[in-house]
CSV table of C-alpha atoms and ligand atoms in Angstrom, one decimal:
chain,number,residue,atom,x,y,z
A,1,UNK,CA,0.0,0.0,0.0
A,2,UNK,CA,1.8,3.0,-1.2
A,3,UNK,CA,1.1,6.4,0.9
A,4,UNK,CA,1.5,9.7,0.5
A,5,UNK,CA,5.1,11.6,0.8
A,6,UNK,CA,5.9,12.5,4.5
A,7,UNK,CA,9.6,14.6,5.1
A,8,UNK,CA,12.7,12.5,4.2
A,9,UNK,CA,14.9,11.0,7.0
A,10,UNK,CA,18.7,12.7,6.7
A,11,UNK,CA,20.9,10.8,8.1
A,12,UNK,CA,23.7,12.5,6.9
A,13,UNK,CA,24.1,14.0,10.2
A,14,UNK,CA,25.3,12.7,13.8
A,15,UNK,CA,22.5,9.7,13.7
A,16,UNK,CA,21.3,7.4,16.5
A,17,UNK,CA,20.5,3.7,15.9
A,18,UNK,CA,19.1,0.9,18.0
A,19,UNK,CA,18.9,-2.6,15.6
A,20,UNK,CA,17.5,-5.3,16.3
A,21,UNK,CA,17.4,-8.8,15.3
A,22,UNK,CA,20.8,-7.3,13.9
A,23,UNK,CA,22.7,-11.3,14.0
A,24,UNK,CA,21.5,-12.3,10.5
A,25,UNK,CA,19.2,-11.8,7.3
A,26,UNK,CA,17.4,-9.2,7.0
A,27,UNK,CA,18.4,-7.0,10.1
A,28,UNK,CA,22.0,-7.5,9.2
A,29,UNK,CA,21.5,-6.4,5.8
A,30,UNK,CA,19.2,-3.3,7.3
A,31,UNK,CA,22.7,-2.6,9.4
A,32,UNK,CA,25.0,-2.8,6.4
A,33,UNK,CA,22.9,-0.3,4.3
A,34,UNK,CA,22.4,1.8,6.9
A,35,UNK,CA,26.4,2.2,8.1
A,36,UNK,CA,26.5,3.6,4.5
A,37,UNK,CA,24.7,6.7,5.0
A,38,UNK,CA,25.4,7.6,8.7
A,39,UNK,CA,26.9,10.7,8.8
A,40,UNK,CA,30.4,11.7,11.7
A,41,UNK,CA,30.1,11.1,14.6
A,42,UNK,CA,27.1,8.5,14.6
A,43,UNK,CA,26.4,5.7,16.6
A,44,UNK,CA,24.5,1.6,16.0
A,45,UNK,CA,23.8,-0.1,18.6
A,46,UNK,CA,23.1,-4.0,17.1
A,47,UNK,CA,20.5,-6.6,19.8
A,48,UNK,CA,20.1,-10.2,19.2
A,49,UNK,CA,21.3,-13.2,21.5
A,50,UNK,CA,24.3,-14.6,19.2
A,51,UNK,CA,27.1,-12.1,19.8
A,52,UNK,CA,29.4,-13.8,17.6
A,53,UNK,CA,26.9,-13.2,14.7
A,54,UNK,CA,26.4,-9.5,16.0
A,55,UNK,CA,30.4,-9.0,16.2
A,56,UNK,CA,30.5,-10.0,12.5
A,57,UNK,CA,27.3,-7.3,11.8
A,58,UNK,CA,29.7,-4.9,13.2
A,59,UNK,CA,32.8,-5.5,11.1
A,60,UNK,CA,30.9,-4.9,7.9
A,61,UNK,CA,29.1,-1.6,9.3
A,62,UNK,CA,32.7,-0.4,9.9
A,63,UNK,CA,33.2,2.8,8.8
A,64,UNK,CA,35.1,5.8,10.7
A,65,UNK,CA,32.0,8.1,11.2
A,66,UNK,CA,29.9,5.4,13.1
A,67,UNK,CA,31.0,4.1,16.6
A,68,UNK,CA,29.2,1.0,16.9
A,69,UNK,CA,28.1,-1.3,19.7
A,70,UNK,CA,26.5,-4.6,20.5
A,71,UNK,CA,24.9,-6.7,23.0
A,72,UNK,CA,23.9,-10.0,23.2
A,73,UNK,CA,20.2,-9.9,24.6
A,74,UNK,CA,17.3,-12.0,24.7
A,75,UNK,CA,14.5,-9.5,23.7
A,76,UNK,CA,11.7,-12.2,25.0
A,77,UNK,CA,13.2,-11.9,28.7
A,78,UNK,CA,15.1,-8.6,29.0
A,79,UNK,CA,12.8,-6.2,31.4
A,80,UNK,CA,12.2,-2.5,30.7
A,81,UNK,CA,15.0,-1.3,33.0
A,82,UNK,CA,17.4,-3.6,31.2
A,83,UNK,CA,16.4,-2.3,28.2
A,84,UNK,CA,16.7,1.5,29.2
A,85,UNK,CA,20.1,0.3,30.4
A,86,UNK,CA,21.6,-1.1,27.2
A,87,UNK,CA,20.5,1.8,25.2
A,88,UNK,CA,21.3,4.4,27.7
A,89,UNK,CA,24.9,3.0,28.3
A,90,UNK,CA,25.4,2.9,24.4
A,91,UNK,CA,24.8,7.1,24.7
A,92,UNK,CA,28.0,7.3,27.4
A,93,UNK,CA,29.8,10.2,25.9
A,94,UNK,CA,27.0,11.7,23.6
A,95,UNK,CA,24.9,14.2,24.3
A,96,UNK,CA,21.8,12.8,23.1
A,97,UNK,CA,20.9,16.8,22.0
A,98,UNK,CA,24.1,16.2,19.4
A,99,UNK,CA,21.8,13.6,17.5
A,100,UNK,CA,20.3,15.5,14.5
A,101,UNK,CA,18.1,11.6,14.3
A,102,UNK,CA,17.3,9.0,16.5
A,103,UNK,CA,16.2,6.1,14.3
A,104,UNK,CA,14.8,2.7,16.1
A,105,UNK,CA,14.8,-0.4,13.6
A,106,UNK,CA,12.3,-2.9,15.6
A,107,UNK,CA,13.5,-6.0,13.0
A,108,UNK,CA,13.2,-8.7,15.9
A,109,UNK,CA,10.8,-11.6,14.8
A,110,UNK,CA,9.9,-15.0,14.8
A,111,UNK,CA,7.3,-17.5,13.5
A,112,UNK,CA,6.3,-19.5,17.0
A,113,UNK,CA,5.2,-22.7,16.6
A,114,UNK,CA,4.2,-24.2,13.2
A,115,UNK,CA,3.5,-27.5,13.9
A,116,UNK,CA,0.0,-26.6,15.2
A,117,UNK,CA,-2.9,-26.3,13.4
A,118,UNK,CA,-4.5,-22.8,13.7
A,119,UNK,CA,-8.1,-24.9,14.9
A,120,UNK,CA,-6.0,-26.5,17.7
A,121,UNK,CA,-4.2,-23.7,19.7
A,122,UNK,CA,-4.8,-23.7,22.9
A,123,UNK,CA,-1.6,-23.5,24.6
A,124,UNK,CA,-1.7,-19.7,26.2
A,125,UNK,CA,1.8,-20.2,27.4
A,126,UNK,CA,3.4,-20.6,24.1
A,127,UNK,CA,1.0,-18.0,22.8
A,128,UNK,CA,1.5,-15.4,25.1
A,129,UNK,CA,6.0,-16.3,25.0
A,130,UNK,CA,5.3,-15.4,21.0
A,131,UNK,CA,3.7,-12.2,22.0
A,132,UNK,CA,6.0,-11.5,24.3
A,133,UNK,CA,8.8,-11.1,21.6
A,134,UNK,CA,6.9,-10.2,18.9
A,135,UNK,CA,4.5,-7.9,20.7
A,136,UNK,CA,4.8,-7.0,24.2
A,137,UNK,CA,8.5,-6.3,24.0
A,138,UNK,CA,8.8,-4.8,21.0
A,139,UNK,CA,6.5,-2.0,22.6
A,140,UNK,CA,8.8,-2.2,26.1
A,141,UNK,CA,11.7,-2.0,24.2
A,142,UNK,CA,10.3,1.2,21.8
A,143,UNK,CA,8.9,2.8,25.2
A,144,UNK,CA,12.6,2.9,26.5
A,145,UNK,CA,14.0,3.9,23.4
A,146,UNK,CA,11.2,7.1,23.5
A,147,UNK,CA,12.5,7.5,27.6
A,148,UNK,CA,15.8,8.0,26.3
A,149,UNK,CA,15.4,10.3,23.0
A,150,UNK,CA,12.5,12.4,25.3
A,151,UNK,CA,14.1,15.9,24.7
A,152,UNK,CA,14.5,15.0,21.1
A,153,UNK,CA,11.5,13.9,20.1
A,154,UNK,CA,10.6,15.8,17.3
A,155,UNK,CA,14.0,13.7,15.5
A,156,UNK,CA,12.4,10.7,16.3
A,157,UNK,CA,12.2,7.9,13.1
A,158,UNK,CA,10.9,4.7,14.2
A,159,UNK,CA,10.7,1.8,11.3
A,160,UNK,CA,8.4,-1.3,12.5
A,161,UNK,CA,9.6,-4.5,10.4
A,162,UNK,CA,6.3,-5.5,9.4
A,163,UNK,CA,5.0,-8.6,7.1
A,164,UNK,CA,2.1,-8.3,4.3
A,165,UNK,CA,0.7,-11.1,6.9
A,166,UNK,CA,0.4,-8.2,9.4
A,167,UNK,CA,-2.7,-7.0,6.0
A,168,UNK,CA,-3.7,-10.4,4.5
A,169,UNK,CA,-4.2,-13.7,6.3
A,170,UNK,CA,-1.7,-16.8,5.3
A,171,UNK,CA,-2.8,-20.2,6.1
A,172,UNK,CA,-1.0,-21.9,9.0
A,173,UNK,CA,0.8,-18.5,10.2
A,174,UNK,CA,-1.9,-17.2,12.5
A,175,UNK,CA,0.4,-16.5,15.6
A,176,UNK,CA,2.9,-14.6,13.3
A,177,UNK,CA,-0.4,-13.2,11.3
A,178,UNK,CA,-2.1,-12.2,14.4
A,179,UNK,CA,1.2,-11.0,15.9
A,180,UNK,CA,2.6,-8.6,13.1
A,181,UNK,CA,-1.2,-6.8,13.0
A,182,UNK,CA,-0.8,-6.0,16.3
A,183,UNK,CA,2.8,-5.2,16.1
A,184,UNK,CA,1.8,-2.7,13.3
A,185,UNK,CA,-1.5,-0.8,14.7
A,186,UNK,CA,0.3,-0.3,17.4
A,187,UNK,CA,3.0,1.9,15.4
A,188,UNK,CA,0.1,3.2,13.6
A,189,UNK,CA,-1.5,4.3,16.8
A,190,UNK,CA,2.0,5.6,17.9
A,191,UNK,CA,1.9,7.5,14.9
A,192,UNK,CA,-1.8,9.3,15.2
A,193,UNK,CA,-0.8,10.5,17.9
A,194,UNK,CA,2.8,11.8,17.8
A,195,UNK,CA,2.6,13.5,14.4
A,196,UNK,CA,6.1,14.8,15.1
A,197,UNK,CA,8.2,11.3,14.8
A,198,UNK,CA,8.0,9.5,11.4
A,199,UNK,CA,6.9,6.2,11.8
A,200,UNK,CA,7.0,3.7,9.2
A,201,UNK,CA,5.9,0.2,8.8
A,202,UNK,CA,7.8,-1.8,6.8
A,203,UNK,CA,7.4,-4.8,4.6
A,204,UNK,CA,10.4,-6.6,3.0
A,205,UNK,CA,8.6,-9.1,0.9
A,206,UNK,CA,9.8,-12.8,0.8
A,207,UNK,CA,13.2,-12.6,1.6
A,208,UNK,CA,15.7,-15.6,1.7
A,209,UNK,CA,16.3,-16.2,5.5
A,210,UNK,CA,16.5,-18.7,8.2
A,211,UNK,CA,12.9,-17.8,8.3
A,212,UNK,CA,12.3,-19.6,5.0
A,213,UNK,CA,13.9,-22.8,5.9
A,214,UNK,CA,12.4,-22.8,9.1
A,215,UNK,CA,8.8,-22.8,7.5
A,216,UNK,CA,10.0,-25.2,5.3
A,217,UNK,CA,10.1,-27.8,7.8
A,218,UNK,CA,8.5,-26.8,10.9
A,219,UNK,CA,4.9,-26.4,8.9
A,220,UNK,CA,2.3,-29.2,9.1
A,221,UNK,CA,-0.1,-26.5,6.8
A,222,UNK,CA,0.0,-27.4,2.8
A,223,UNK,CA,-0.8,-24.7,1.8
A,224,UNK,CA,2.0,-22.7,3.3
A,225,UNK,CA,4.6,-25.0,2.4
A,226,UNK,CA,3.3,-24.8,-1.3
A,227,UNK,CA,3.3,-21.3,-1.3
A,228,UNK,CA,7.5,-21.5,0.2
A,229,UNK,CA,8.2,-24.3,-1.8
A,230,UNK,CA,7.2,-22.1,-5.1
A,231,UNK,CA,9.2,-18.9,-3.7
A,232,UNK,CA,12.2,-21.0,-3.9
A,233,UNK,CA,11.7,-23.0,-6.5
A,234,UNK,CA,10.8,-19.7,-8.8
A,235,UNK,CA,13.6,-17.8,-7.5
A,236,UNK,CA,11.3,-15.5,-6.2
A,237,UNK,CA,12.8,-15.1,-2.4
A,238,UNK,CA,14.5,-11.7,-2.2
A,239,UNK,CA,18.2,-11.1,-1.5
A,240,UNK,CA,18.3,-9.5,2.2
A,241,UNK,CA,20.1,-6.4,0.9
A,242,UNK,CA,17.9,-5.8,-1.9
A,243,UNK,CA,15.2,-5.1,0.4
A,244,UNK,CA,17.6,-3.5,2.8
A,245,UNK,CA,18.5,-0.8,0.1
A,246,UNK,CA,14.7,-0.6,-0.4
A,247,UNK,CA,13.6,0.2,2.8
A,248,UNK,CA,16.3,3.1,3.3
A,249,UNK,CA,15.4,4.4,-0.3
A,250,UNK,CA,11.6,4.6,1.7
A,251,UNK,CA,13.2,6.7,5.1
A,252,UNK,CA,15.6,8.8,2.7
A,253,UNK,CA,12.7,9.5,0.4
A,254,UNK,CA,9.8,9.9,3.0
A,255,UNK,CA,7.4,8.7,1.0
A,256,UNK,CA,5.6,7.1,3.5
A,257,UNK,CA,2.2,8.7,5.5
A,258,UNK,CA,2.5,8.3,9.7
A,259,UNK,CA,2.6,4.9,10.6
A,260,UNK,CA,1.8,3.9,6.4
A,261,UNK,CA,2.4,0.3,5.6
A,262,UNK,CA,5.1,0.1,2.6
A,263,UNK,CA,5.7,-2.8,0.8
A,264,UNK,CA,9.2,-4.0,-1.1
A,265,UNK,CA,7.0,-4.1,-4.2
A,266,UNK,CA,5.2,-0.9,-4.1
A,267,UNK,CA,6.7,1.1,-6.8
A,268,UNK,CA,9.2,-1.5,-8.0
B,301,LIG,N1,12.2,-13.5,5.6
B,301,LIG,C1,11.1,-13.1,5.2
B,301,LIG,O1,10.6,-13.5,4.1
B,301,LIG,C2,10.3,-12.0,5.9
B,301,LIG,C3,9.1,-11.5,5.3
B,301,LIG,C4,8.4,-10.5,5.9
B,301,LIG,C5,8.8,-10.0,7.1
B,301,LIG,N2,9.9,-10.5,7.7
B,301,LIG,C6,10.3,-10.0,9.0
B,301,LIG,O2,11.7,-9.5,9.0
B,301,LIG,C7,12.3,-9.6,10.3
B,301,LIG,C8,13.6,-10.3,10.2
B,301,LIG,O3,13.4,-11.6,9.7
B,301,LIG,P1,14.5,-12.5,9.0
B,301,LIG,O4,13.8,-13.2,7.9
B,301,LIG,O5,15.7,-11.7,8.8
B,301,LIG,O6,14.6,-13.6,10.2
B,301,LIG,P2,15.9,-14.3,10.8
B,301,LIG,O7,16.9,-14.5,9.8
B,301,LIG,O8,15.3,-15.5,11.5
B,301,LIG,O9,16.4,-13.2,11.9
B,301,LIG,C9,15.7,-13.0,13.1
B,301,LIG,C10,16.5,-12.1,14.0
B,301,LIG,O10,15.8,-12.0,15.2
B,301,LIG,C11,16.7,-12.3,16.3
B,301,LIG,N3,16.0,-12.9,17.4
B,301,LIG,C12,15.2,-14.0,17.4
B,301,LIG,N4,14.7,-14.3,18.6
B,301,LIG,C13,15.3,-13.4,19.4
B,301,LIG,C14,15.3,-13.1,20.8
B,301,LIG,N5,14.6,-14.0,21.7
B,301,LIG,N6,16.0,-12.1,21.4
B,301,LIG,C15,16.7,-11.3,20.6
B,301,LIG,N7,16.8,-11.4,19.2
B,301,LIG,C16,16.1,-12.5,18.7
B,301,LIG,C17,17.7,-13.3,15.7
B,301,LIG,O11,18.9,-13.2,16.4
B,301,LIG,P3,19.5,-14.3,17.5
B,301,LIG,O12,19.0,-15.6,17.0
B,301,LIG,O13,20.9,-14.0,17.4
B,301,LIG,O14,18.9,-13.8,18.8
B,301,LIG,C18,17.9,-12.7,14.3
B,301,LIG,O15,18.9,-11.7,14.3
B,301,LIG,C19,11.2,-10.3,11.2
B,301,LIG,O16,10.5,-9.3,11.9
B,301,LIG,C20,10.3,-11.0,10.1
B,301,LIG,O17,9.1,-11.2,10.6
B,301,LIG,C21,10.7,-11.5,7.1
């Protein structure tokens, strides 16, 4: 769904970014673009669990303008204070007034439990452990992000990685379904109200990830693996950095409305 033009995102300037999901695919990719734009004196903060992975994100952002940090965290545990903290420290010699952008990339997700068929949930603890990474922290973490950038608000860009399964259902994905459309009205709520930060939901179109694979043999739904199975076999799975490059053509453009869903293929 292609919106109406909104003010571009410089980043040219001393920028501020929190990543995460940053050890692999497409959040790696999003990192990598990015680090190519950040202007002096800029700084990435990259989250995920596997450090290793997130040391590796690092080297390729390198560049001498951007100081960048990472932390290994588990984003379906970490509390609110934990998450203030990580962020916070990663400010320690910044004035956070220097920032001319704040920018928060909420690219964390997962696909819960596919093995299930969507007539036969009924677990409410593995539901509500889904929501709590997909949902419920992703808000946390965004609330501590806004705690932190308060006297900058107005330089506030928040991009939501979203899913076209956020819009349209997808047999045998109802967890991630049901999770990304409340992932992205609550950005779009965000946005309604704070008509000052440019929020952005983003969709990256079928990208070839872990994500794939794992659909590819966790599903019990035919119908999903049919529709996967003809991604790949077509060729049709997109390279992670050719949506990356996408998505920061979208921020540096602005042609997205407050809290607007973008796709990858809108205007390709
Ligand atoms: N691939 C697609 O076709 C596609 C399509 C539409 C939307 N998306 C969305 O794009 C985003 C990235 O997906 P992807 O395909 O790049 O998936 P991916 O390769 O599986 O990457 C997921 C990222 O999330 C991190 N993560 C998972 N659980 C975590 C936890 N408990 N705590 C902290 N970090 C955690 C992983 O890092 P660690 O394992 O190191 O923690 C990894 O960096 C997701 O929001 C996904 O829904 C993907």
């Amino acid at each position: 769904m292609a919106t109406s033009a909104s003010s571009i995102v410089d980043l040219s300037g001393a920028t501020y970014c929190v990543l995460t999901g940053a050890s692999q695919g497409i959040g790696r990719a999003i990192a990598v673009e990015l680090s190519k734009y950040l202007g002096p004196k800029s700084l990435m903060l990259l989250l995920a669990r596997n450090k290793v992975e997130l040391a590796k994100t690092a080297e390729l952002c390198k560049s001498p303008n951007i100081k960048i940090v990472y932390e290994s965290m588990d984003l379906s545990k970490a509390s609110g204070p934990e998450m203030f903290d990580v962020i916070k420290r990663s400010t320690e010699g910044y004035k956070v007034s220097d920032f001319a952008t704040t920018v928060i990339f909420h690219n964390v997700g997962s696909l819960g439990n596919l093995s299930v068929e969507t007539e036969r949930m009924e677990d409410v603890e593995e539901m509500r452990q889904y929501y709590d990474l997909n949902v419920f922290n992703v808000i946390k973490l965004n609330t501590q992000f806004l705690k932190v950038f308060e006297e900058i608000e107005d330089r506030v860009v928040i991009v939501n990685v979203t899913s076209l399964c956020a819009i349209k259902p997808m047999s045998g994905m109802a967890s991630y379904c049901s999770g990304k459309a409340a992932r992205e009205m609550y950005f779009k709520v965000l946005a309604e109200e704070k008509k000052h930060m440019r929020v952005l939901n983003y969709s990256p179109g079928p990208v070839e990830t872990s994500m794939i694979d794992y659909v590819l043999a966790e599903t019990v739904n035919a119908n999903l693996r049919d529709v996967f199975m003809s991604f790949k076999s077509q060729g049709a799975l997109l390279k992670p950095e050719i949506t990356a490059k996408k998505c920061l053509k979208v921020l540096q453009q602005g042609k997205f409305s407050p809290g607007g869903h973008v796709d990858y293929f809108d205007d390709e």
